mmCIF file of C-alpha atoms and ligand atoms in Angstrom:
data_model
loop_
_atom_site.group_PDB
_atom_site.id
_atom_site.type_symbol
_atom_site.label_atom_id
_atom_site.label_comp_id
_atom_site.label_asym_id
_atom_site.label_seq_id
_atom_site.Cartn_x
_atom_site.Cartn_y
_atom_site.Cartn_z
ATOM 1 C CA MET A 22 -64.485 -73.950 -50.381
ATOM 2 C CA THR A 23 -65.158 -73.910 -46.679
ATOM 3 C CA THR A 24 -67.841 -72.101 -44.809
ATOM 4 C CA ARG A 25 -67.170 -68.948 -42.823
ATOM 5 C CA THR A 26 -64.607 -69.484 -40.121
ATOM 6 C CA ASP A 27 -63.393 -66.980 -37.591
ATOM 7 C CA VAL A 28 -59.914 -65.792 -36.808
ATOM 8 C CA ASP A 29 -59.254 -68.442 -34.157
ATOM 9 C CA ASP A 30 -60.118 -71.223 -36.574
ATOM 10 C CA ILE A 31 -57.762 -69.781 -39.203
ATOM 11 C CA ALA A 32 -54.971 -69.431 -36.656
ATOM 12 C CA ALA A 33 -55.622 -72.981 -35.415
ATOM 13 C CA ALA A 34 -55.475 -74.340 -38.969
ATOM 14 C CA PHE A 35 -52.177 -72.504 -39.483
ATOM 15 C CA THR A 36 -50.792 -74.004 -36.277
ATOM 16 C CA ALA A 37 -51.935 -77.494 -37.279
ATOM 17 C CA HIS A 38 -49.991 -77.202 -40.556
ATOM 18 C CA PHE A 39 -46.860 -75.429 -39.393
ATOM 19 C CA GLY A 40 -46.524 -76.368 -35.714
ATOM 20 C CA HIS A 41 -46.603 -72.842 -34.324
ATOM 21 C CA ALA A 42 -48.899 -69.807 -34.216
ATOM 22 C CA PRO A 43 -48.994 -67.210 -37.033
ATOM 23 C CA ASP A 44 -47.720 -63.643 -36.619
ATOM 24 C CA GLY A 45 -51.199 -62.462 -37.559
ATOM 25 C CA VAL A 46 -54.344 -63.014 -39.622
ATOM 26 C CA TRP A 47 -55.449 -60.613 -42.365
ATOM 27 C CA SER A 48 -58.779 -60.530 -44.164
ATOM 28 C CA ALA A 49 -59.882 -58.975 -47.460
ATOM 29 C CA PRO A 50 -63.408 -59.151 -48.902
ATOM 30 C CA GLY A 51 -64.791 -59.991 -52.306
ATOM 31 C CA ARG A 52 -66.999 -57.375 -53.929
ATOM 32 C CA VAL A 53 -70.207 -56.733 -55.743
ATOM 33 C CA ASN A 54 -70.068 -53.976 -58.306
ATOM 34 C CA LEU A 55 -73.295 -52.028 -57.884
ATOM 35 C CA ILE A 56 -72.771 -50.310 -61.238
ATOM 36 C CA GLY A 57 -69.948 -49.248 -63.585
ATOM 37 C CA GLU A 58 -68.792 -52.260 -65.592
ATOM 38 C CA HIS A 59 -65.683 -52.304 -67.806
ATOM 39 C CA THR A 60 -65.365 -48.588 -67.151
ATOM 40 C CA ASP A 61 -62.304 -49.005 -64.893
ATOM 41 C CA TYR A 62 -59.739 -49.622 -67.624
ATOM 42 C CA ASN A 63 -61.344 -46.796 -69.618
ATOM 43 C CA GLU A 64 -60.456 -44.351 -66.835
ATOM 44 C CA GLY A 65 -64.126 -44.003 -65.956
ATOM 45 C CA PHE A 66 -66.279 -44.406 -62.848
ATOM 46 C CA VAL A 67 -67.217 -47.448 -60.754
ATOM 47 C CA LEU A 68 -69.372 -47.973 -57.654
ATOM 48 C CA PRO A 69 -68.605 -51.315 -55.956
ATOM 49 C CA PHE A 70 -69.092 -52.402 -52.357
ATOM 50 C CA ALA A 71 -67.271 -55.019 -50.318
ATOM 51 C CA ILE A 72 -69.329 -58.073 -49.408
ATOM 52 C CA ASP A 73 -69.449 -60.086 -46.213
ATOM 53 C CA ARG A 74 -67.376 -62.884 -47.741
ATOM 54 C CA SER A 75 -63.630 -62.732 -47.603
ATOM 55 C CA ALA A 76 -60.251 -64.357 -48.066
ATOM 56 C CA ARG A 77 -58.143 -64.686 -44.925
ATOM 57 C CA VAL A 78 -54.429 -65.358 -44.697
ATOM 58 C CA ALA A 79 -52.544 -66.367 -41.574
ATOM 59 C CA VAL A 80 -48.836 -65.613 -42.003
ATOM 60 C CA ARG A 81 -45.621 -66.055 -40.047
ATOM 61 C CA LEU A 82 -42.273 -64.805 -41.283
ATOM 62 C CA ARG A 83 -39.263 -67.140 -41.413
ATOM 63 C CA ALA A 84 -35.579 -66.389 -41.092
ATOM 64 C CA ASP A 85 -34.685 -67.910 -44.503
ATOM 65 C CA ALA A 86 -35.921 -67.393 -48.097
ATOM 66 C CA THR A 87 -38.351 -70.320 -48.148
ATOM 67 C CA ALA A 88 -42.078 -69.794 -48.670
ATOM 68 C CA ARG A 89 -44.435 -72.554 -47.535
ATOM 69 C CA LEU A 90 -48.070 -72.138 -48.519
ATOM 70 C CA VAL A 91 -51.165 -74.185 -47.889
ATOM 71 C CA SER A 92 -54.832 -73.443 -48.520
ATOM 72 C CA ALA A 93 -58.178 -74.795 -47.450
ATOM 73 C CA TYR A 94 -59.061 -75.177 -51.147
ATOM 74 C CA GLY A 95 -59.347 -78.815 -52.169
ATOM 75 C CA ASN A 96 -56.421 -81.013 -51.222
ATOM 76 C CA GLN A 97 -53.518 -79.502 -53.069
ATOM 77 C CA GLY A 98 -51.201 -79.907 -50.098
ATOM 78 C CA LEU A 99 -48.267 -77.828 -49.055
ATOM 79 C CA VAL A 100 -46.388 -75.830 -51.705
ATOM 80 C CA THR A 101 -42.743 -74.952 -50.992
ATOM 81 C CA VAL A 102 -40.993 -72.234 -52.999
ATOM 82 C CA ASN A 103 -37.551 -70.631 -52.781
ATOM 83 C CA LEU A 104 -38.268 -66.890 -52.982
ATOM 84 C CA ASP A 105 -34.958 -66.278 -54.768
ATOM 85 C CA THR A 106 -36.322 -68.163 -57.781
ATOM 86 C CA LEU A 107 -39.680 -66.368 -57.890
ATOM 87 C CA SER A 108 -40.668 -65.210 -61.380
ATOM 88 C CA PRO A 109 -44.068 -64.821 -63.076
ATOM 89 C CA GLY A 110 -43.846 -67.997 -65.158
ATOM 90 C CA THR A 111 -43.124 -70.257 -62.190
ATOM 91 C CA MET A 112 -46.231 -69.565 -60.097
ATOM 92 C CA LYS A 113 -49.008 -72.058 -60.579
ATOM 93 C CA GLY A 114 -52.601 -72.518 -59.392
ATOM 94 C CA TRP A 115 -53.873 -70.588 -56.391
ATOM 95 C CA THR A 116 -50.338 -69.769 -55.225
ATOM 96 C CA ALA A 117 -49.975 -67.356 -58.174
ATOM 97 C CA TYR A 118 -52.162 -64.885 -56.235
ATOM 98 C CA PRO A 119 -50.177 -64.618 -52.996
ATOM 99 C CA LEU A 120 -46.803 -65.251 -54.630
ATOM 100 C CA GLY A 121 -47.655 -62.790 -57.421
ATOM 101 C CA VAL A 122 -48.137 -60.107 -54.777
ATOM 102 C CA LEU A 123 -44.769 -60.983 -53.206
ATOM 103 C CA TRP A 124 -43.098 -60.789 -56.614
ATOM 104 C CA VAL A 125 -44.593 -57.330 -57.253
ATOM 105 C CA LEU A 126 -43.491 -56.106 -53.820
ATOM 106 C CA ARG A 127 -39.960 -57.227 -54.619
ATOM 107 C CA GLN A 128 -40.129 -55.472 -58.029
ATOM 108 C CA GLN A 129 -41.030 -52.332 -56.073
ATOM 109 C CA GLY A 130 -37.962 -52.622 -53.894
ATOM 110 C CA VAL A 131 -39.382 -54.340 -50.819
ATOM 111 C CA ALA A 132 -36.917 -56.858 -49.324
ATOM 112 C CA LEU A 133 -38.709 -60.200 -48.999
ATOM 113 C CA ARG A 134 -38.337 -62.790 -46.269
ATOM 114 C CA GLY A 135 -39.409 -66.398 -46.206
ATOM 115 C CA PHE A 136 -42.784 -67.159 -44.666
ATOM 116 C CA GLU A 137 -45.483 -69.675 -43.909
ATOM 117 C CA LEU A 138 -48.984 -68.869 -45.135
ATOM 118 C CA TYR A 139 -52.363 -70.492 -44.683
ATOM 119 C CA LEU A 140 -55.266 -69.311 -46.869
ATOM 120 C CA ASP A 141 -58.983 -69.770 -46.429
ATOM 121 C CA SER A 142 -61.790 -68.020 -48.282
ATOM 122 C CA ASP A 143 -65.551 -68.080 -48.519
ATOM 123 C CA VAL A 144 -65.705 -65.920 -51.648
ATOM 124 C CA PRO A 145 -67.042 -68.315 -54.285
ATOM 125 C CA LEU A 146 -64.480 -69.020 -57.015
ATOM 126 C CA GLY A 147 -65.206 -67.948 -60.584
ATOM 127 C CA ALA A 148 -68.474 -66.286 -59.560
ATOM 128 C CA GLY A 149 -67.524 -62.752 -60.613
ATOM 129 C CA LEU A 150 -67.180 -61.669 -56.973
ATOM 130 C CA SER A 151 -63.404 -61.089 -57.022
ATOM 131 C CA SER A 152 -62.188 -64.145 -55.175
ATOM 132 C CA SER A 153 -58.723 -63.591 -56.652
ATOM 133 C CA ALA A 154 -58.516 -59.906 -55.690
ATOM 134 C CA ALA A 155 -59.550 -60.885 -52.152
ATOM 135 C CA ILE A 156 -56.524 -63.196 -51.891
ATOM 136 C CA GLU A 157 -54.220 -60.572 -53.409
ATOM 137 C CA CYS A 158 -55.441 -57.839 -51.088
ATOM 138 C CA ALA A 159 -55.262 -59.948 -47.912
ATOM 139 C CA THR A 160 -51.721 -60.952 -48.886
ATOM 140 C CA ALA A 161 -50.682 -57.403 -49.812
ATOM 141 C CA LEU A 162 -51.966 -56.031 -46.521
ATOM 142 C CA ALA A 163 -50.270 -58.785 -44.498
ATOM 143 C CA PHE A 164 -46.852 -58.359 -46.090
ATOM 144 C CA ASP A 165 -47.049 -54.587 -46.177
ATOM 145 C CA GLU A 166 -47.231 -54.766 -42.391
ATOM 146 C CA LEU A 167 -44.885 -57.712 -41.792
ATOM 147 C CA LEU A 168 -42.149 -56.405 -44.102
ATOM 148 C CA GLY A 169 -42.615 -52.777 -43.060
ATOM 149 C CA ALA A 170 -43.246 -51.647 -46.642
ATOM 150 C CA GLY A 171 -45.355 -48.700 -45.488
ATOM 151 C CA LEU A 172 -47.606 -48.609 -48.540
ATOM 152 C CA ALA A 173 -50.952 -46.800 -48.474
ATOM 153 C CA PRO A 174 -54.124 -48.776 -49.334
ATOM 154 C CA ALA A 175 -54.302 -46.990 -52.719
ATOM 155 C CA ASP A 176 -50.766 -48.238 -53.475
ATOM 156 C CA LEU A 177 -51.663 -51.760 -52.412
ATOM 157 C CA VAL A 178 -54.517 -51.591 -54.963
ATOM 158 C CA LEU A 179 -51.881 -51.230 -57.685
ATOM 159 C CA VAL A 180 -49.763 -54.038 -56.216
ATOM 160 C CA GLY A 181 -52.749 -56.388 -56.450
ATOM 161 C CA GLN A 182 -53.643 -55.213 -59.946
ATOM 162 C CA ARG A 183 -50.074 -55.716 -61.126
ATOM 163 C CA ALA A 184 -50.012 -59.258 -59.717
ATOM 164 C CA GLU A 185 -53.232 -59.954 -61.612
ATOM 165 C CA ASN A 186 -51.943 -58.381 -64.853
ATOM 166 C CA GLU A 187 -48.342 -59.567 -64.893
ATOM 167 C CA VAL A 188 -48.429 -62.852 -63.007
ATOM 168 C CA VAL A 189 -51.956 -64.238 -63.426
ATOM 169 C CA GLY A 190 -52.120 -62.739 -66.937
ATOM 170 C CA ALA A 191 -55.558 -61.086 -66.762
ATOM 171 C CA PRO A 192 -55.555 -57.525 -68.222
ATOM 172 C CA THR A 193 -57.943 -56.191 -65.583
ATOM 173 C CA GLY A 194 -58.392 -52.713 -64.101
ATOM 174 C CA ILE A 195 -58.437 -51.439 -60.508
ATOM 175 C CA LEU A 196 -62.095 -52.070 -59.642
ATOM 176 C CA ASP A 197 -61.756 -55.269 -57.641
ATOM 177 C CA GLN A 198 -58.722 -54.397 -55.546
ATOM 178 C CA SER A 199 -60.097 -50.900 -54.856
ATOM 179 C CA ALA A 200 -63.353 -52.336 -53.536
ATOM 180 C CA SER A 201 -61.531 -54.845 -51.357
ATOM 181 C CA LEU A 202 -59.006 -52.407 -49.881
ATOM 182 C CA LEU A 203 -60.930 -49.118 -49.718
ATOM 183 C CA ALA A 204 -64.471 -50.118 -48.722
ATOM 184 C CA THR A 205 -66.022 -49.608 -45.307
ATOM 185 C CA GLU A 206 -69.104 -51.162 -43.769
ATOM 186 C CA GLY A 207 -72.399 -49.631 -44.916
ATOM 187 C CA HIS A 208 -70.797 -47.818 -47.856
ATOM 188 C CA ALA A 209 -70.095 -48.231 -51.543
ATOM 189 C CA VAL A 210 -66.829 -46.929 -52.994
ATOM 190 C CA PHE A 211 -67.300 -44.293 -55.686
ATOM 191 C CA LEU A 212 -64.035 -44.370 -57.580
ATOM 192 C CA ASP A 213 -62.751 -42.160 -60.361
ATOM 193 C CA CYS A 214 -60.412 -44.564 -62.140
ATOM 194 C CA ARG A 215 -58.527 -41.709 -63.829
ATOM 195 C CA SER A 216 -57.564 -39.696 -60.752
ATOM 196 C CA ARG A 217 -57.927 -42.761 -58.476
ATOM 197 C CA GLU A 218 -59.780 -40.544 -56.005
ATOM 198 C CA SER A 219 -62.390 -42.442 -54.045
ATOM 199 C CA THR A 220 -65.379 -41.350 -51.990
ATOM 200 C CA LEU A 221 -67.404 -43.495 -49.633
ATOM 201 C CA VAL A 222 -71.108 -43.348 -50.475
ATOM 202 C CA PRO A 223 -73.557 -44.435 -47.732
ATOM 203 C CA LEU A 224 -75.445 -47.568 -48.732
ATOM 204 C CA ASP A 225 -77.695 -48.608 -45.889
ATOM 205 C CA LEU A 226 -79.932 -51.101 -47.637
ATOM 206 C CA ALA A 227 -81.450 -52.510 -44.445
ATOM 207 C CA ALA A 228 -82.589 -49.072 -43.275
ATOM 208 C CA ALA A 229 -84.421 -48.698 -46.583
ATOM 209 C CA GLY A 230 -86.025 -52.141 -46.167
ATOM 210 C CA LEU A 231 -84.018 -53.470 -49.113
ATOM 211 C CA LEU A 232 -81.431 -56.105 -49.845
ATOM 212 C CA VAL A 233 -79.135 -57.120 -52.660
ATOM 213 C CA LEU A 234 -79.446 -60.728 -53.687
ATOM 214 C CA VAL A 235 -76.584 -62.367 -55.578
ATOM 215 C CA VAL A 236 -77.436 -65.057 -58.100
ATOM 216 C CA ASP A 237 -74.283 -67.035 -58.848
ATOM 217 C CA THR A 238 -75.121 -68.668 -62.167
ATOM 218 C CA LYS A 239 -72.288 -71.198 -61.792
ATOM 219 C CA VAL A 240 -71.153 -70.299 -65.310
ATOM 220 C CA THR A 241 -67.447 -69.668 -64.747
ATOM 221 C CA HIS A 242 -65.157 -67.558 -66.845
ATOM 222 C CA ARG A 243 -61.547 -66.597 -66.440
ATOM 223 C CA HIS A 244 -60.492 -63.130 -67.552
ATOM 224 C CA ALA A 245 -57.054 -64.400 -68.538
ATOM 225 C CA THR A 246 -58.755 -65.891 -71.620
ATOM 226 C CA GLY A 247 -59.831 -63.997 -74.749
ATOM 227 C CA ASP A 248 -63.199 -62.262 -74.315
ATOM 228 C CA TYR A 249 -62.264 -59.750 -71.636
ATOM 229 C CA ALA A 250 -59.105 -58.752 -73.512
ATOM 230 C CA GLU A 251 -61.120 -58.442 -76.735
ATOM 231 C CA ARG A 252 -63.517 -55.988 -75.115
ATOM 232 C CA ARG A 253 -60.587 -54.006 -73.799
ATOM 233 C CA ALA A 254 -59.026 -53.946 -77.272
ATOM 234 C CA SER A 255 -62.309 -52.673 -78.783
ATOM 235 C CA CYS A 256 -62.364 -49.826 -76.276
ATOM 236 C CA GLU A 257 -58.769 -48.920 -77.087
ATOM 237 C CA LEU A 258 -59.555 -48.990 -80.812
ATOM 238 C CA GLY A 259 -62.596 -46.758 -80.241
ATOM 239 C CA ALA A 260 -60.539 -44.245 -78.271
ATOM 240 C CA GLU A 261 -57.824 -44.219 -80.919
ATOM 241 C CA VAL A 262 -60.242 -43.635 -83.815
ATOM 242 C CA LEU A 263 -62.041 -40.905 -81.858
ATOM 243 C CA GLY A 264 -58.715 -39.277 -81.014
ATOM 244 C CA VAL A 265 -59.077 -39.352 -77.222
ATOM 245 C CA ALA A 266 -56.743 -40.650 -74.506
ATOM 246 C CA SER A 267 -59.468 -42.946 -73.197
ATOM 247 C CA LEU A 268 -63.223 -43.389 -73.549
ATOM 248 C CA ARG A 269 -63.606 -41.369 -70.358
ATOM 249 C CA ASP A 270 -63.190 -38.363 -72.627
ATOM 250 C CA VAL A 271 -66.202 -39.205 -74.818
ATOM 251 C CA ASP A 272 -69.501 -37.580 -73.792
ATOM 252 C CA ALA A 273 -72.973 -38.827 -74.610
ATOM 253 C CA GLU A 274 -73.324 -35.779 -76.882
ATOM 254 C CA ASP A 275 -70.386 -37.068 -78.954
ATOM 255 C CA LEU A 276 -72.018 -40.410 -79.690
ATOM 256 C CA ALA A 277 -73.881 -39.370 -82.841
ATOM 257 C CA GLU A 278 -70.646 -38.253 -84.436
ATOM 258 C CA ALA A 279 -68.843 -41.367 -83.157
ATOM 259 C CA ALA A 280 -71.423 -43.539 -84.932
ATOM 260 C CA GLY A 281 -70.201 -42.185 -88.256
ATOM 261 C CA LEU A 282 -66.539 -42.827 -87.469
ATOM 262 C CA LEU A 283 -66.623 -46.316 -85.946
ATOM 263 C CA ASP A 284 -67.605 -49.734 -87.253
ATOM 264 C CA GLY A 285 -70.906 -50.970 -85.801
ATOM 265 C CA GLU A 286 -69.414 -53.300 -83.198
ATOM 266 C CA THR A 287 -66.827 -50.820 -81.914
ATOM 267 C CA TYR A 288 -69.537 -48.163 -81.746
ATOM 268 C CA ARG A 289 -71.705 -50.363 -79.537
ATOM 269 C CA ARG A 290 -68.749 -51.089 -77.234
ATOM 270 C CA VAL A 291 -68.041 -47.352 -76.973
ATOM 271 C CA ARG A 292 -71.703 -46.538 -76.364
ATOM 272 C CA HIS A 293 -71.776 -48.938 -73.415
ATOM 273 C CA ILE A 294 -68.790 -47.270 -71.762
ATOM 274 C CA VAL A 295 -70.078 -43.743 -72.365
ATOM 275 C CA THR A 296 -73.597 -44.447 -71.120
ATOM 276 C CA GLU A 297 -72.331 -46.589 -68.222
ATOM 277 C CA ASN A 298 -70.176 -43.737 -66.930
ATOM 278 C CA ARG A 299 -73.275 -41.544 -66.965
ATOM 279 C CA ARG A 300 -75.279 -44.176 -65.115
ATOM 280 C CA VAL A 301 -72.635 -44.423 -62.376
ATOM 281 C CA LEU A 302 -72.731 -40.661 -61.844
ATOM 282 C CA ALA A 303 -76.538 -40.706 -61.871
ATOM 283 C CA THR A 304 -76.594 -43.577 -59.363
ATOM 284 C CA VAL A 305 -74.371 -41.657 -56.948
ATOM 285 C CA ASP A 306 -76.663 -38.615 -57.312
ATOM 286 C CA VAL A 307 -79.856 -40.588 -56.825
ATOM 287 C CA LEU A 308 -78.459 -42.428 -53.790
ATOM 288 C CA GLY A 309 -77.804 -39.025 -52.243
ATOM 289 C CA THR A 310 -81.168 -37.495 -53.067
ATOM 290 C CA ASP A 311 -83.713 -40.317 -53.055
ATOM 291 C CA GLY A 312 -81.926 -43.312 -51.542
ATOM 292 C CA PRO A 313 -81.302 -46.844 -52.804
ATOM 293 C CA ALA A 314 -84.937 -47.664 -53.636
ATOM 294 C CA ALA A 315 -84.665 -45.169 -56.521
ATOM 295 C CA ILE A 316 -81.646 -46.652 -58.342
ATOM 296 C CA GLY A 317 -83.349 -49.768 -59.718
ATOM 297 C CA ASP A 318 -83.935 -48.477 -63.256
ATOM 298 C CA LEU A 319 -80.290 -47.426 -63.570
ATOM 299 C CA LEU A 320 -79.148 -50.933 -62.618
ATOM 300 C CA THR A 321 -81.500 -52.522 -65.121
ATOM 301 C CA ALA A 322 -80.463 -50.110 -67.891
ATOM 302 C CA SER A 323 -76.855 -51.049 -67.163
ATOM 303 C CA HIS A 324 -77.689 -54.701 -67.703
ATOM 304 C CA ALA A 325 -79.401 -53.992 -71.017
ATOM 305 C CA SER A 326 -76.324 -52.082 -72.153
ATOM 306 C CA MET A 327 -74.026 -54.971 -71.220
ATOM 307 C CA ARG A 328 -76.323 -57.467 -72.874
ATOM 308 C CA ASP A 329 -76.928 -55.565 -76.127
ATOM 309 C CA ASP A 330 -73.988 -53.188 -76.606
ATOM 310 C CA PHE A 331 -71.029 -54.687 -74.773
ATOM 311 C CA GLU A 332 -72.306 -58.249 -75.308
ATOM 312 C CA ILE A 333 -70.869 -59.753 -72.134
ATOM 313 C CA SER A 334 -74.011 -61.333 -70.703
ATOM 314 C CA CYS A 335 -75.125 -64.938 -71.196
ATOM 315 C CA PRO A 336 -78.514 -66.725 -71.127
ATOM 316 C CA GLU A 337 -78.171 -67.636 -67.443
ATOM 317 C CA LEU A 338 -77.423 -64.027 -66.413
ATOM 318 C CA ASP A 339 -80.287 -62.689 -68.539
ATOM 319 C CA LEU A 340 -82.681 -65.223 -67.051
ATOM 320 C CA ALA A 341 -81.633 -64.313 -63.500
ATOM 321 C CA VAL A 342 -82.152 -60.605 -64.234
ATOM 322 C CA ASP A 343 -85.460 -61.007 -66.078
ATOM 323 C CA THR A 344 -86.879 -63.385 -63.476
ATOM 324 C CA ALA A 345 -85.895 -61.149 -60.569
ATOM 325 C CA LEU A 346 -87.484 -58.141 -62.281
ATOM 326 C CA ALA A 347 -90.673 -60.050 -63.082
ATOM 327 C CA ASN A 348 -90.968 -61.040 -59.412
ATOM 328 C CA GLY A 349 -90.639 -57.729 -57.660
ATOM 329 C CA ALA A 350 -86.974 -56.679 -57.910
ATOM 330 C CA LEU A 351 -86.540 -52.911 -58.277
ATOM 331 C CA GLY A 352 -83.513 -53.393 -60.525
ATOM 332 C CA ALA A 353 -81.127 -56.138 -61.569
ATOM 333 C CA ARG A 354 -77.931 -56.573 -63.554
ATOM 334 C CA MET A 355 -74.997 -58.838 -64.080
ATOM 335 C CA THR A 356 -71.998 -57.777 -62.004
ATOM 336 C CA GLY A 357 -68.273 -58.103 -62.685
ATOM 337 C CA GLY A 358 -66.455 -59.001 -65.870
ATOM 338 C CA GLY A 359 -69.280 -60.961 -67.465
ATOM 339 C CA PHE A 360 -69.576 -64.055 -69.689
ATOM 340 C CA GLY A 361 -70.863 -65.852 -66.603
ATOM 341 C CA GLY A 362 -70.506 -65.242 -62.898
ATOM 342 C CA SER A 363 -73.191 -63.495 -60.895
ATOM 343 C CA ALA A 364 -76.181 -61.215 -61.284
ATOM 344 C CA ILE A 365 -77.418 -58.939 -58.523
ATOM 345 C CA ALA A 366 -80.985 -57.945 -57.796
ATOM 346 C CA LEU A 367 -82.087 -55.046 -55.598
ATOM 347 C CA LEU A 368 -85.355 -55.846 -53.893
ATOM 348 C CA PRO A 369 -87.551 -55.164 -50.870
ATOM 349 C CA ALA A 370 -86.280 -57.474 -48.119
ATOM 350 C CA ALA A 371 -89.738 -59.009 -47.744
ATOM 351 C CA GLY A 372 -89.633 -60.104 -51.384
ATOM 352 C CA GLU A 373 -86.588 -62.344 -50.997
ATOM 353 C CA PRO A 374 -88.401 -65.710 -50.759
ATOM 354 C CA THR A 375 -90.456 -64.939 -53.871
ATOM 355 C CA VAL A 376 -87.490 -63.877 -56.013
ATOM 356 C CA ARG A 377 -85.364 -66.756 -54.762
ATOM 357 C CA ALA A 378 -88.030 -69.352 -55.557
ATOM 358 C CA ALA A 379 -88.778 -67.841 -58.952
ATOM 359 C CA VAL A 380 -85.108 -67.851 -60.009
ATOM 360 C CA VAL A 381 -84.588 -71.432 -58.825
ATOM 361 C CA HIS A 382 -87.703 -72.489 -60.712
ATOM 362 C CA ALA A 383 -86.747 -70.601 -63.886
ATOM 363 C CA PHE A 384 -83.249 -72.126 -63.950
ATOM 364 C CA ALA A 385 -84.656 -75.627 -63.485
ATOM 365 C CA ALA A 386 -87.235 -75.062 -66.221
ATOM 366 C CA ALA A 387 -84.510 -73.846 -68.602
ATOM 367 C CA GLY A 388 -82.340 -76.872 -67.844
ATOM 368 C CA PHE A 389 -79.581 -74.712 -66.322
ATOM 369 C CA THR A 390 -77.381 -75.760 -63.409
ATOM 370 C CA ALA A 391 -79.018 -74.740 -60.112
ATOM 371 C CA PRO A 392 -77.746 -71.280 -59.114
ATOM 372 C CA ASP A 393 -76.411 -70.341 -55.714
ATOM 373 C CA ILE A 394 -78.465 -67.460 -54.279
ATOM 374 C CA PHE A 395 -77.503 -65.391 -51.257
ATOM 375 C CA ALA A 396 -77.983 -61.897 -49.847
ATOM 376 C CA VAL A 397 -74.974 -59.639 -49.306
ATOM 377 C CA THR A 398 -74.422 -56.562 -47.186
ATOM 378 C CA ALA A 399 -71.966 -53.701 -47.705
ATOM 379 C CA ALA A 400 -69.159 -54.967 -45.486
ATOM 380 C CA ALA A 401 -65.799 -53.743 -44.196
ATOM 381 C CA GLY A 402 -62.717 -53.596 -46.407
ATOM 382 C CA ALA A 403 -59.413 -55.392 -45.922
ATOM 383 C CA ARG A 404 -57.979 -55.361 -42.395
ATOM 384 C CA ARG A 405 -55.936 -57.223 -39.834
ATOM 385 C CA LEU A 406 -58.148 -59.392 -37.665
ATOM 386 C CA ASP A 407 -57.717 -59.169 -33.911
ATOM 387 C CA ARG A 408 -57.301 -62.311 -31.881
HETATM 388 C C1 LIG B 253 -63.335 -57.718 -63.732
HETATM 389 C C2 LIG B 253 -62.022 -56.940 -63.673
HETATM 390 C C3 LIG B 253 -62.259 -55.497 -63.277
HETATM 391 C C4 LIG B 253 -63.339 -54.851 -64.138
HETATM 392 C C5 LIG B 253 -64.562 -55.749 -64.220
HETATM 393 C C6 LIG B 253 -65.589 -55.227 -65.170
HETATM 394 O O1 LIG B 253 -63.889 -57.821 -62.462
HETATM 395 O O2 LIG B 253 -61.152 -57.545 -62.748
HETATM 396 O O3 LIG B 253 -61.050 -54.774 -63.366
HETATM 397 O O4 LIG B 253 -62.842 -54.533 -65.410
HETATM 398 O O5 LIG B 253 -64.223 -57.073 -64.607
HETATM 399 O O6 LIG B 253 -66.152 -54.055 -64.687
#
């Protein structure tokens, strides 16, 4: 992982590897989900924002069918691939993200060309901040333009999701790619995952004297492994038993009846989704009427629901949330898929040193790995960077 570098540095790194300048540099951010967790694949509501950390790809097309890829990650060296042989099983390591996108574009009828690609990113890996979606979205945007595919951002969301589902093997929804591709600076993206309609919701934290602090617990979890898929399966079972197309169709008023029809665990999973959808809608309302200082309790209630009903938290996430709340945060919750990754805390900007110190101290006292703590702002979505 490198620190933030600007477009000239990325282009220079490309030139150092490949001996000539790139055709362009494209950037796509990671995200924080403000609220609405595991609701995306239940056709529900989410409210993420793009963060000021991003993946950047410098790309130049070639005349043949050879792809040459190199990244600033570690020292894995140059990877050379013949695009004619591209298939999901053959893509390994970080190259599965960009090459997965290329494979999906080809499946959708886009004629590929060989290329050189250099990747850099300052979205922390495995921290629940969508480092993989950032790579997919930067790549999708770059090749949409370079190959003249003419896809709309909402279509590129599905390209990225398909790469994640069919190549990386993680059965995820559209939250991450939507945040990365559809966000704008100073706004959260309110997304209806059934209709795929999105609305930009103003989120000017600084004007309200607030900030969002990310606590990366350093507990990593990959969604291609069992737990995420298990939660998804529970939701599908719940919907089937309740006779609905998806849990989006279950209202809070239906929960009492659902309790009698479902086993205890499935009921708790369903209750999280149903109440979380309500909390997303309430958060959008409250942001509009009273501003961000008033959404803290909704965030904290969301965490309790994920901890107790959906059971996707972990001791490190709970400690980050509890410590932030005990030291002046207005609300706090884990963000992203869970089982590790990051928590977010909404707090008065002046309270940052106190919360930061308290969380560091609490993690040390518990014998946990020291967390990484940083503030994020609602940043711009994916775009081509000018040189
Ligand atoms: C991961 C997935 C998303 C979403 C979240 C949970 O980030 O990639 O699709 O399901 O988990 O809200």
